[in-house]
PDB file of C-alpha atoms in Angstrom:
ATOM      1  CA  SER A   1       4.399  14.017   6.628  1.00 59.00           C
ATOM      2  CA  SER A   2       7.349  11.823   7.239  1.00 75.00           C
ATOM      3  CA  GLU A   3       9.595   9.561   5.164  1.00 92.00           C
ATOM      4  CA  LEU A   4      10.484   6.180   4.900  1.00 97.00           C
ATOM      5  CA  THR A   5      14.155   5.747   3.096  1.00 97.00           C
ATOM      6  CA  GLN A   6      15.083   2.509   1.696  1.00 98.00           C
ATOM      7  CA  ASP A   7      18.384   1.374  -0.298  1.00 96.00           C
ATOM      8  CA  PRO A   8      17.358   1.544  -4.254  1.00 97.00           C
ATOM      9  CA  ALA A   9      18.555  -1.398  -5.088  1.00 98.00           C
ATOM     10  CA  VAL A  10      20.363  -4.774  -3.528  1.00 98.00           C
ATOM     11  CA  SER A  11      21.471  -8.055  -4.979  1.00 97.00           C
ATOM     12  CA  VAL A  12      21.758 -11.524  -3.668  1.00 97.00           C
ATOM     13  CA  ALA A  13      23.523 -15.031  -4.867  1.00 98.00           C
ATOM     14  CA  LEU A  14      20.820 -17.426  -5.190  1.00 97.00           C
ATOM     15  CA  GLY A  15      20.301 -19.292  -1.615  1.00 97.00           C
ATOM     16  CA  GLN A  16      22.066 -16.541   0.124  1.00 97.00           C
ATOM     17  CA  THR A  17      21.084 -13.851   2.423  1.00 98.00           C
ATOM     18  CA  VAL A  18      19.725 -10.372   2.155  1.00 98.00           C
ATOM     19  CA  ARG A  19      18.681  -7.627   4.579  1.00 98.00           C
ATOM     20  CA  ILE A  20      16.466  -4.830   3.332  1.00 98.00           C
ATOM     21  CA  THR A  21      16.380  -1.666   5.307  1.00 98.00           C
ATOM     22  CA  CYS A  22      13.734   0.713   5.815  1.00 98.00           C
ATOM     23  CA  GLN A  23      14.428   4.029   7.879  1.00 98.00           C
ATOM     24  CA  GLY A  24      12.302   6.770   9.165  1.00 96.00           C
ATOM     25  CA  ASP A  25      11.180   8.743  12.221  1.00 95.00           C
ATOM     26  CA  SER A  26       7.725   6.869  12.160  1.00 94.00           C
ATOM     27  CA  LEU A  27       9.183   3.425  12.967  1.00 95.00           C
ATOM     28  CA  ARG A  28       9.817   4.653  16.239  1.00 95.00           C
ATOM     29  CA  SER A  29       6.192   4.614  17.160  1.00 93.00           C
ATOM     30  CA  TYR A  30       4.670   2.395  14.760  1.00 93.00           C
ATOM     31  CA  TYR A  31       5.593  -1.195  13.164  1.00 94.00           C
ATOM     32  CA  ALA A  32       6.453  -1.547   9.542  1.00 96.00           C
ATOM     33  CA  SER A  33       4.909  -3.747   6.996  1.00 98.00           C
ATOM     34  CA  TRP A  34       6.471  -5.042   3.811  1.00 98.00           C
ATOM     35  CA  TYR A  35       5.204  -5.614   0.418  1.00 98.00           C
ATOM     36  CA  GLN A  36       6.538  -7.724  -2.698  1.00 98.00           C
ATOM     37  CA  GLN A  37       5.859  -6.477  -6.223  1.00 98.00           C
ATOM     38  CA  LYS A  38       6.803  -8.098  -9.049  1.00 98.00           C
ATOM     39  CA  PRO A  39       6.225  -6.181 -12.387  1.00 96.00           C
ATOM     40  CA  GLY A  40       2.965  -5.529 -13.394  1.00 96.00           C
ATOM     41  CA  GLN A  41       1.262  -7.229 -10.304  1.00 98.00           C
ATOM     42  CA  ALA A  42      -0.212  -5.395  -7.164  1.00 98.00           C
ATOM     43  CA  PRO A  43       1.969  -5.396  -4.126  1.00 98.00           C
ATOM     44  CA  VAL A  44       1.526  -8.282  -1.756  1.00 98.00           C
ATOM     45  CA  LEU A  45       1.932  -8.247   1.989  1.00 98.00           C
ATOM     46  CA  VAL A  46       4.822 -10.212   3.181  1.00 98.00           C
ATOM     47  CA  ILE A  47       5.548  -9.102   6.597  1.00 98.00           C
ATOM     48  CA  TYR A  48       3.765  -6.859   9.341  1.00 97.00           C
ATOM     49  CA  GLY A  49       4.086  -6.105  12.955  1.00 94.00           C
ATOM     50  CA  LYS A  50       7.114  -7.277  14.913  1.00 88.00           C
ATOM     51  CA  ASN A  51       7.628 -10.418  12.572  1.00 96.00           C
ATOM     52  CA  ASN A  52       4.152 -11.765  11.342  1.00 96.00           C
ATOM     53  CA  ARG A  53       4.039 -13.475   8.144  1.00 97.00           C
ATOM     54  CA  PRO A  54       0.169 -14.011   6.330  1.00 96.00           C
ATOM     55  CA  SER A  55      -0.577 -17.185   5.370  1.00 96.00           C
ATOM     56  CA  GLY A  56       1.119 -18.396   2.213  1.00 96.00           C
ATOM     57  CA  ILE A  57       4.292 -16.569   2.781  1.00 97.00           C
ATOM     58  CA  PRO A  58       7.369 -18.248   3.039  1.00 97.00           C
ATOM     59  CA  ASP A  59       9.232 -18.542   6.313  1.00 96.00           C
ATOM     60  CA  ARG A  60      12.199 -17.725   4.573  1.00 97.00           C
ATOM     61  CA  PHE A  61      10.686 -13.980   4.635  1.00 98.00           C
ATOM     62  CA  SER A  62      11.188 -12.329   8.487  1.00 98.00           C
ATOM     63  CA  GLY A  63      11.195  -8.984   9.791  1.00 97.00           C
ATOM     64  CA  SER A  64      12.833  -7.190  12.681  1.00 96.00           C
ATOM     65  CA  SER A  65      12.922  -3.600  14.003  1.00 95.00           C
ATOM     66  CA  SER A  66      15.219  -1.425  16.205  1.00 95.00           C
ATOM     67  CA  GLY A  67      14.805   2.456  16.809  1.00 95.00           C
ATOM     68  CA  ASN A  68      14.010   4.141  13.574  1.00 96.00           C
ATOM     69  CA  THR A  69      15.085   1.206  11.382  1.00 97.00           C
ATOM     70  CA  ALA A  70      13.065  -1.765  10.266  1.00 97.00           C
ATOM     71  CA  SER A  71      14.310  -4.331   8.242  1.00 98.00           C
ATOM     72  CA  LEU A  72      13.055  -7.502   5.760  1.00 98.00           C
ATOM     73  CA  THR A  73      15.423 -10.630   5.794  1.00 98.00           C
ATOM     74  CA  ILE A  74      15.346 -13.105   3.079  1.00 98.00           C
ATOM     75  CA  THR A  75      17.102 -16.189   4.281  1.00 98.00           C
ATOM     76  CA  GLY A  76      18.040 -18.326   1.348  1.00 97.00           C
ATOM     77  CA  ALA A  77      16.811 -16.316  -1.471  1.00 97.00           C
ATOM     78  CA  GLN A  78      15.028 -18.056  -4.569  1.00 98.00           C
ATOM     79  CA  ALA A  79      14.903 -16.715  -7.908  1.00 97.00           C
ATOM     80  CA  GLU A  80      11.157 -15.862  -7.346  1.00 97.00           C
ATOM     81  CA  ASP A  81      12.278 -13.267  -4.657  1.00 98.00           C
ATOM     82  CA  GLU A  82      13.424 -11.160  -7.385  1.00 98.00           C
ATOM     83  CA  ALA A  83      11.012  -8.211  -6.929  1.00 98.00           C
ATOM     84  CA  ASP A  84      10.613  -4.870  -5.623  1.00 98.00           C
ATOM     85  CA  TYR A  85      10.202  -4.507  -1.978  1.00 98.00           C
ATOM     86  CA  TYR A  86       8.601  -1.357  -0.345  1.00 98.00           C
ATOM     87  CA  CYS A  87       7.937  -0.872   3.824  1.00 98.00           C
ATOM     88  CA  ASN A  88       5.083   1.052   4.969  1.00 97.00           C
ATOM     89  CA  SER A  89       3.964   2.544   8.367  1.00 96.00           C
ATOM     90  CA  ARG A  90       1.498   4.698   9.929  1.00 94.00           C
ATOM     91  CA  ASP A  91       2.358   8.283  10.620  1.00 91.00           C
ATOM     92  CA  SER A  92       1.306  11.419  12.122  1.00 89.00           C
ATOM     93  CA  SER A  93      -0.475  12.220   8.566  1.00 88.00           C
ATOM     94  CA  GLY A  94      -1.779   8.958   7.923  1.00 93.00           C
ATOM     95  CA  TYR A  95       0.421   6.033   6.156  1.00 96.00           C
ATOM     96  CA  VAL A  96       3.547   6.505   4.267  1.00 96.00           C
ATOM     97  CA  PHE A  97       5.669   4.151   1.867  1.00 97.00           C
ATOM     98  CA  GLY A  98       9.373   3.655   1.583  1.00 97.00           C
ATOM     99  CA  THR A  99      11.082   4.504  -1.343  1.00 97.00           C
ATOM    100  CA  GLY A 100      11.448   1.020  -2.374  1.00 98.00           C
ATOM    101  CA  THR A 101      14.274  -1.632  -3.020  1.00 98.00           C
ATOM    102  CA  LYS A 102      14.770  -3.696  -6.058  1.00 98.00           C
ATOM    103  CA  VAL A 103      16.090  -7.002  -5.138  1.00 98.00           C
ATOM    104  CA  THR A 104      17.814  -9.031  -7.598  1.00 98.00           C
ATOM    105  CA  VAL A 105      18.723 -12.482  -7.186  1.00 97.00           C
ATOM    106  CA  LEU A 106      22.171 -13.777  -8.944  1.00 95.00           C
TER     107      LEU A 106
ATOM    108  CA  GLN B   1     -11.697 -14.350   1.504  1.00 94.00           C
ATOM    109  CA  VAL B   2     -12.047 -10.679   0.722  1.00 97.00           C
ATOM    110  CA  GLN B   3     -11.237  -9.428  -2.878  1.00 98.00           C
ATOM    111  CA  LEU B   4     -11.026  -5.891  -4.120  1.00 98.00           C
ATOM    112  CA  GLN B   5     -11.343  -4.824  -8.034  1.00 98.00           C
ATOM    113  CA  GLU B   6     -11.025  -1.331  -9.195  1.00 98.00           C
ATOM    114  CA  SER B   7     -12.801   0.111 -12.083  1.00 98.00           C
ATOM    115  CA  GLY B   8     -13.221   3.325 -14.185  1.00 97.00           C
ATOM    116  CA  PRO B   9     -11.944   5.429 -17.036  1.00 97.00           C
ATOM    117  CA  GLY B  10      -8.338   4.380 -18.290  1.00 96.00           C
ATOM    118  CA  LEU B  11      -8.242   7.744 -19.874  1.00 98.00           C
ATOM    119  CA  VAL B  12      -9.000  11.353 -18.363  1.00 98.00           C
ATOM    120  CA  LYS B  13      -8.509  14.842 -20.011  1.00 98.00           C
ATOM    121  CA  PRO B  14      -6.194  17.478 -18.086  1.00 97.00           C
ATOM    122  CA  SER B  15      -8.451  19.477 -15.658  1.00 97.00           C
ATOM    123  CA  GLN B  16     -11.183  16.910 -15.175  1.00 98.00           C
ATOM    124  CA  THR B  17     -11.985  14.879 -12.496  1.00 98.00           C
ATOM    125  CA  LEU B  18     -10.612  11.341 -12.226  1.00 98.00           C
ATOM    126  CA  SER B  19     -13.260   8.995 -10.923  1.00 98.00           C
ATOM    127  CA  LEU B  20     -12.599   5.131  -9.812  1.00 98.00           C
ATOM    128  CA  THR B  21     -14.580   2.650  -7.567  1.00 98.00           C
ATOM    129  CA  CYS B  22     -13.573  -0.132  -5.704  1.00 98.00           C
ATOM    130  CA  THR B  23     -15.803  -3.013  -5.296  1.00 98.00           C
ATOM    131  CA  VAL B  24     -15.179  -5.452  -2.699  1.00 98.00           C
ATOM    132  CA  SER B  25     -16.485  -9.084  -2.236  1.00 97.00           C
ATOM    133  CA  GLY B  26     -16.148 -11.731   0.130  1.00 97.00           C
ATOM    134  CA  GLY B  27     -16.868  -9.449   2.992  1.00 96.00           C
ATOM    135  CA  SER B  28     -19.009  -6.456   3.963  1.00 96.00           C
ATOM    136  CA  ILE B  29     -17.750  -2.739   4.072  1.00 96.00           C
ATOM    137  CA  SER B  30     -20.521  -2.351   6.763  1.00 95.00           C
ATOM    138  CA  SER B  31     -18.945  -4.875   9.030  1.00 93.00           C
ATOM    139  CA  GLY B  32     -16.805  -2.088  10.225  1.00 91.00           C
ATOM    140  CA  GLY B  33     -12.869  -2.654  11.550  1.00 94.00           C
ATOM    141  CA  TYR B  34     -11.325  -1.567   8.432  1.00 96.00           C
ATOM    142  CA  TYR B  35     -10.440   1.446   6.543  1.00 96.00           C
ATOM    143  CA  TRP B  36     -10.726   1.234   2.877  1.00 98.00           C
ATOM    144  CA  SER B  37      -7.928   2.930   1.243  1.00 98.00           C
ATOM    145  CA  TRP B  38      -6.842   4.156  -2.255  1.00 98.00           C
ATOM    146  CA  ILE B  39      -2.952   4.152  -3.169  1.00 98.00           C
ATOM    147  CA  ARG B  40      -1.303   5.011  -6.333  1.00 98.00           C
ATOM    148  CA  GLN B  41       1.830   4.492  -8.276  1.00 98.00           C
ATOM    149  CA  HIS B  42       3.189   6.547 -10.893  1.00 97.00           C
ATOM    150  CA  PRO B  43       4.876   4.708 -13.810  1.00 96.00           C
ATOM    151  CA  GLY B  44       8.136   3.186 -12.804  1.00 95.00           C
ATOM    152  CA  LYS B  45       7.819   5.001  -9.376  1.00 96.00           C
ATOM    153  CA  GLY B  46       6.909   3.992  -5.886  1.00 96.00           C
ATOM    154  CA  LEU B  47       3.838   3.775  -3.905  1.00 97.00           C
ATOM    155  CA  GLU B  48       1.708   6.912  -2.588  1.00 97.00           C
ATOM    156  CA  TRP B  49      -1.176   6.524  -0.059  1.00 97.00           C
ATOM    157  CA  ILE B  50      -3.983   8.851  -1.104  1.00 98.00           C
ATOM    158  CA  GLY B  51      -6.398   8.106   1.904  1.00 98.00           C
ATOM    159  CA  TYR B  52      -8.868   6.051   3.188  1.00 97.00           C
ATOM    160  CA  ILE B  53     -12.712   6.061   4.302  1.00 97.00           C
ATOM    161  CA  TYR B  54     -14.435   4.027   6.876  1.00 97.00           C
ATOM    162  CA  TYR B  55     -17.803   2.427   6.328  1.00 96.00           C
ATOM    163  CA  SER B  56     -19.462   5.250   8.709  1.00 96.00           C
ATOM    164  CA  GLY B  57     -18.128   8.040   5.977  1.00 96.00           C
ATOM    165  CA  SER B  58     -15.302   9.464   8.125  1.00 96.00           C
ATOM    166  CA  THR B  59     -12.231  10.094   5.732  1.00 97.00           C
ATOM    167  CA  TYR B  60      -8.669  10.584   6.150  1.00 97.00           C
ATOM    168  CA  TYR B  61      -6.525  12.392   3.089  1.00 97.00           C
ATOM    169  CA  ASN B  62      -2.707  12.451   2.278  1.00 96.00           C
ATOM    170  CA  PRO B  63      -2.360  16.213   3.034  1.00 95.00           C
ATOM    171  CA  SER B  64      -0.001  16.624  -0.158  1.00 95.00           C
ATOM    172  CA  LEU B  65      -3.600  15.687  -2.105  1.00 97.00           C
ATOM    173  CA  LYS B  66      -6.165  16.800   0.447  1.00 96.00           C
ATOM    174  CA  SER B  67      -7.361  19.813  -1.641  1.00 97.00           C
ATOM    175  CA  ARG B  68      -8.095  17.724  -4.555  1.00 98.00           C
ATOM    176  CA  VAL B  69      -9.280  14.234  -3.124  1.00 98.00           C
ATOM    177  CA  THR B  70     -12.736  12.730  -2.226  1.00 98.00           C
ATOM    178  CA  ILE B  71     -13.459   9.374  -1.215  1.00 98.00           C
ATOM    179  CA  SER B  72     -16.899   8.201  -0.757  1.00 98.00           C
ATOM    180  CA  VAL B  73     -18.437   5.123   0.471  1.00 98.00           C
ATOM    181  CA  ASP B  74     -21.801   2.999  -0.895  1.00 97.00           C
ATOM    182  CA  THR B  75     -22.321   0.373   1.670  1.00 96.00           C
ATOM    183  CA  SER B  76     -25.550  -0.921  -0.269  1.00 96.00           C
ATOM    184  CA  LYS B  77     -23.395  -1.726  -3.195  1.00 97.00           C
ATOM    185  CA  ASN B  78     -20.235  -2.554  -1.045  1.00 98.00           C
ATOM    186  CA  GLN B  79     -18.208  -0.349  -2.825  1.00 98.00           C
ATOM    187  CA  PHE B  80     -16.099   2.802  -2.219  1.00 98.00           C
ATOM    188  CA  SER B  81     -14.615   5.621  -4.785  1.00 98.00           C
ATOM    189  CA  LEU B  82     -12.269   7.946  -5.403  1.00 98.00           C
ATOM    190  CA  LYS B  83     -12.677  11.448  -7.061  1.00 98.00           C
ATOM    191  CA  LEU B  84      -9.353  13.367  -7.899  1.00 98.00           C
ATOM    192  CA  SER B  85     -10.029  16.841  -9.313  1.00 98.00           C
ATOM    193  CA  SER B  86      -8.230  19.145 -11.586  1.00 98.00           C
ATOM    194  CA  VAL B  87      -5.899  16.275 -12.867  1.00 98.00           C
ATOM    195  CA  THR B  88      -2.502  17.004 -14.712  1.00 98.00           C
ATOM    196  CA  ALA B  89      -0.077  14.305 -16.404  1.00 97.00           C
ATOM    197  CA  ALA B  90       1.612  14.240 -13.038  1.00 97.00           C
ATOM    198  CA  ASP B  91      -1.917  12.036 -11.986  1.00 98.00           C
ATOM    199  CA  THR B  92      -1.007   9.278 -14.429  1.00 98.00           C
ATOM    200  CA  ALA B  93      -0.423   6.222 -12.438  1.00 98.00           C
ATOM    201  CA  VAL B  94      -1.673   2.858 -11.284  1.00 98.00           C
ATOM    202  CA  TYR B  95      -4.469   3.307  -8.664  1.00 98.00           C
ATOM    203  CA  TYR B  96      -5.089   0.500  -6.147  1.00 98.00           C
ATOM    204  CA  CYS B  97      -7.754   0.129  -3.844  1.00 98.00           C
ATOM    205  CA  ALA B  98      -6.755  -1.931  -0.373  1.00 98.00           C
ATOM    206  CA  ARG B  99      -8.041  -2.742   2.904  1.00 97.00           C
ATOM    207  CA  VAL B 100      -6.141  -1.545   6.246  1.00 96.00           C
ATOM    208  CA  PRO B 101      -7.449  -2.527   9.800  1.00 94.00           C
ATOM    209  CA  THR B 102      -8.276   0.327  12.022  1.00 92.00           C
ATOM    210  CA  PRO B 103      -5.671   0.556  14.927  1.00 88.00           C
ATOM    211  CA  GLU B 104      -9.102  -0.139  17.529  1.00 85.00           C
ATOM    212  CA  THR B 105      -9.398  -3.524  15.303  1.00 86.00           C
ATOM    213  CA  ASP B 106      -5.417  -4.244  14.934  1.00 84.00           C
ATOM    214  CA  TRP B 107      -2.609  -2.147  15.936  1.00 85.00           C
ATOM    215  CA  LEU B 108      -0.470  -3.579  13.534  1.00 90.00           C
ATOM    216  CA  SER B 109      -1.519  -1.932  10.268  1.00 93.00           C
ATOM    217  CA  ARG B 110      -0.921  -3.518   7.014  1.00 96.00           C
ATOM    218  CA  PHE B 111      -2.703  -3.230   3.594  1.00 97.00           C
ATOM    219  CA  ASP B 112      -4.206  -6.635   2.909  1.00 96.00           C
ATOM    220  CA  PRO B 113      -5.646  -7.505   0.101  1.00 97.00           C
ATOM    221  CA  TRP B 114      -5.048  -5.037  -2.537  1.00 98.00           C
ATOM    222  CA  GLY B 115      -6.922  -4.717  -5.804  1.00 98.00           C
ATOM    223  CA  GLN B 116      -5.224  -5.596  -9.126  1.00 98.00           C
ATOM    224  CA  GLY B 117      -4.999  -1.891 -10.225  1.00 98.00           C
ATOM    225  CA  THR B 118      -6.032   0.259 -12.594  1.00 98.00           C
ATOM    226  CA  LEU B 119      -3.922   2.462 -14.916  1.00 98.00           C
ATOM    227  CA  VAL B 120      -5.327   5.810 -15.728  1.00 98.00           C
ATOM    228  CA  THR B 121      -3.682   7.900 -18.187  1.00 98.00           C
ATOM    229  CA  VAL B 122      -4.089  11.962 -18.036  1.00 98.00           C
ATOM    230  CA  SER B 123      -3.856  13.251 -21.781  1.00 97.00           C
ATOM    231  CA  SER B 124      -5.947  15.169 -24.237  1.00 95.00           C
TER     232      SER B 124
END
């Protein structure tokens, strides 16, 4: 199966913008979905498709994609955005998750 | 709205079979349109997709776990289940169930909603 690679950790100042990237061959064929996971909690869907937000997800979360890279951008990061973020896509063997990025809000 | 809830033993002995059930409420598995999936997360690690089942009983498994995994569905109880055989300490993880639309329903895949997860520890 394919792999989805993410930077292990990024930090962002309160109110600033942070971009999280996800790279993998499957992204050339399928859109990524993005999940936020806070400690001790189940993942929550924040972005899917080209740039679709489920109901209840703030519009500071946005997504984009180009070639084999998908990106999740948080514009105006808030303290409550501190969490682990995972990308996911379909692939030839079913579904694959990214390695995860820990976002720290300073 | 659809909600999922995992249940099952929190402790399994090595070499035995791990068995979990996911109960779906607020919607019917028999309605179709969705794959019902299992995903796990080793302590402090990332997410790993285990496999899915359709209401008809068709399944698809992660090749890395395929030899040990069985997912089944009981539409009368609106539940689906996971069995993982010959477990070792490496199977200690939080196990989640989640729903994902079939490509025919929606080409934009996403796992939503998720159950709260259940920790399964493999230890003697």
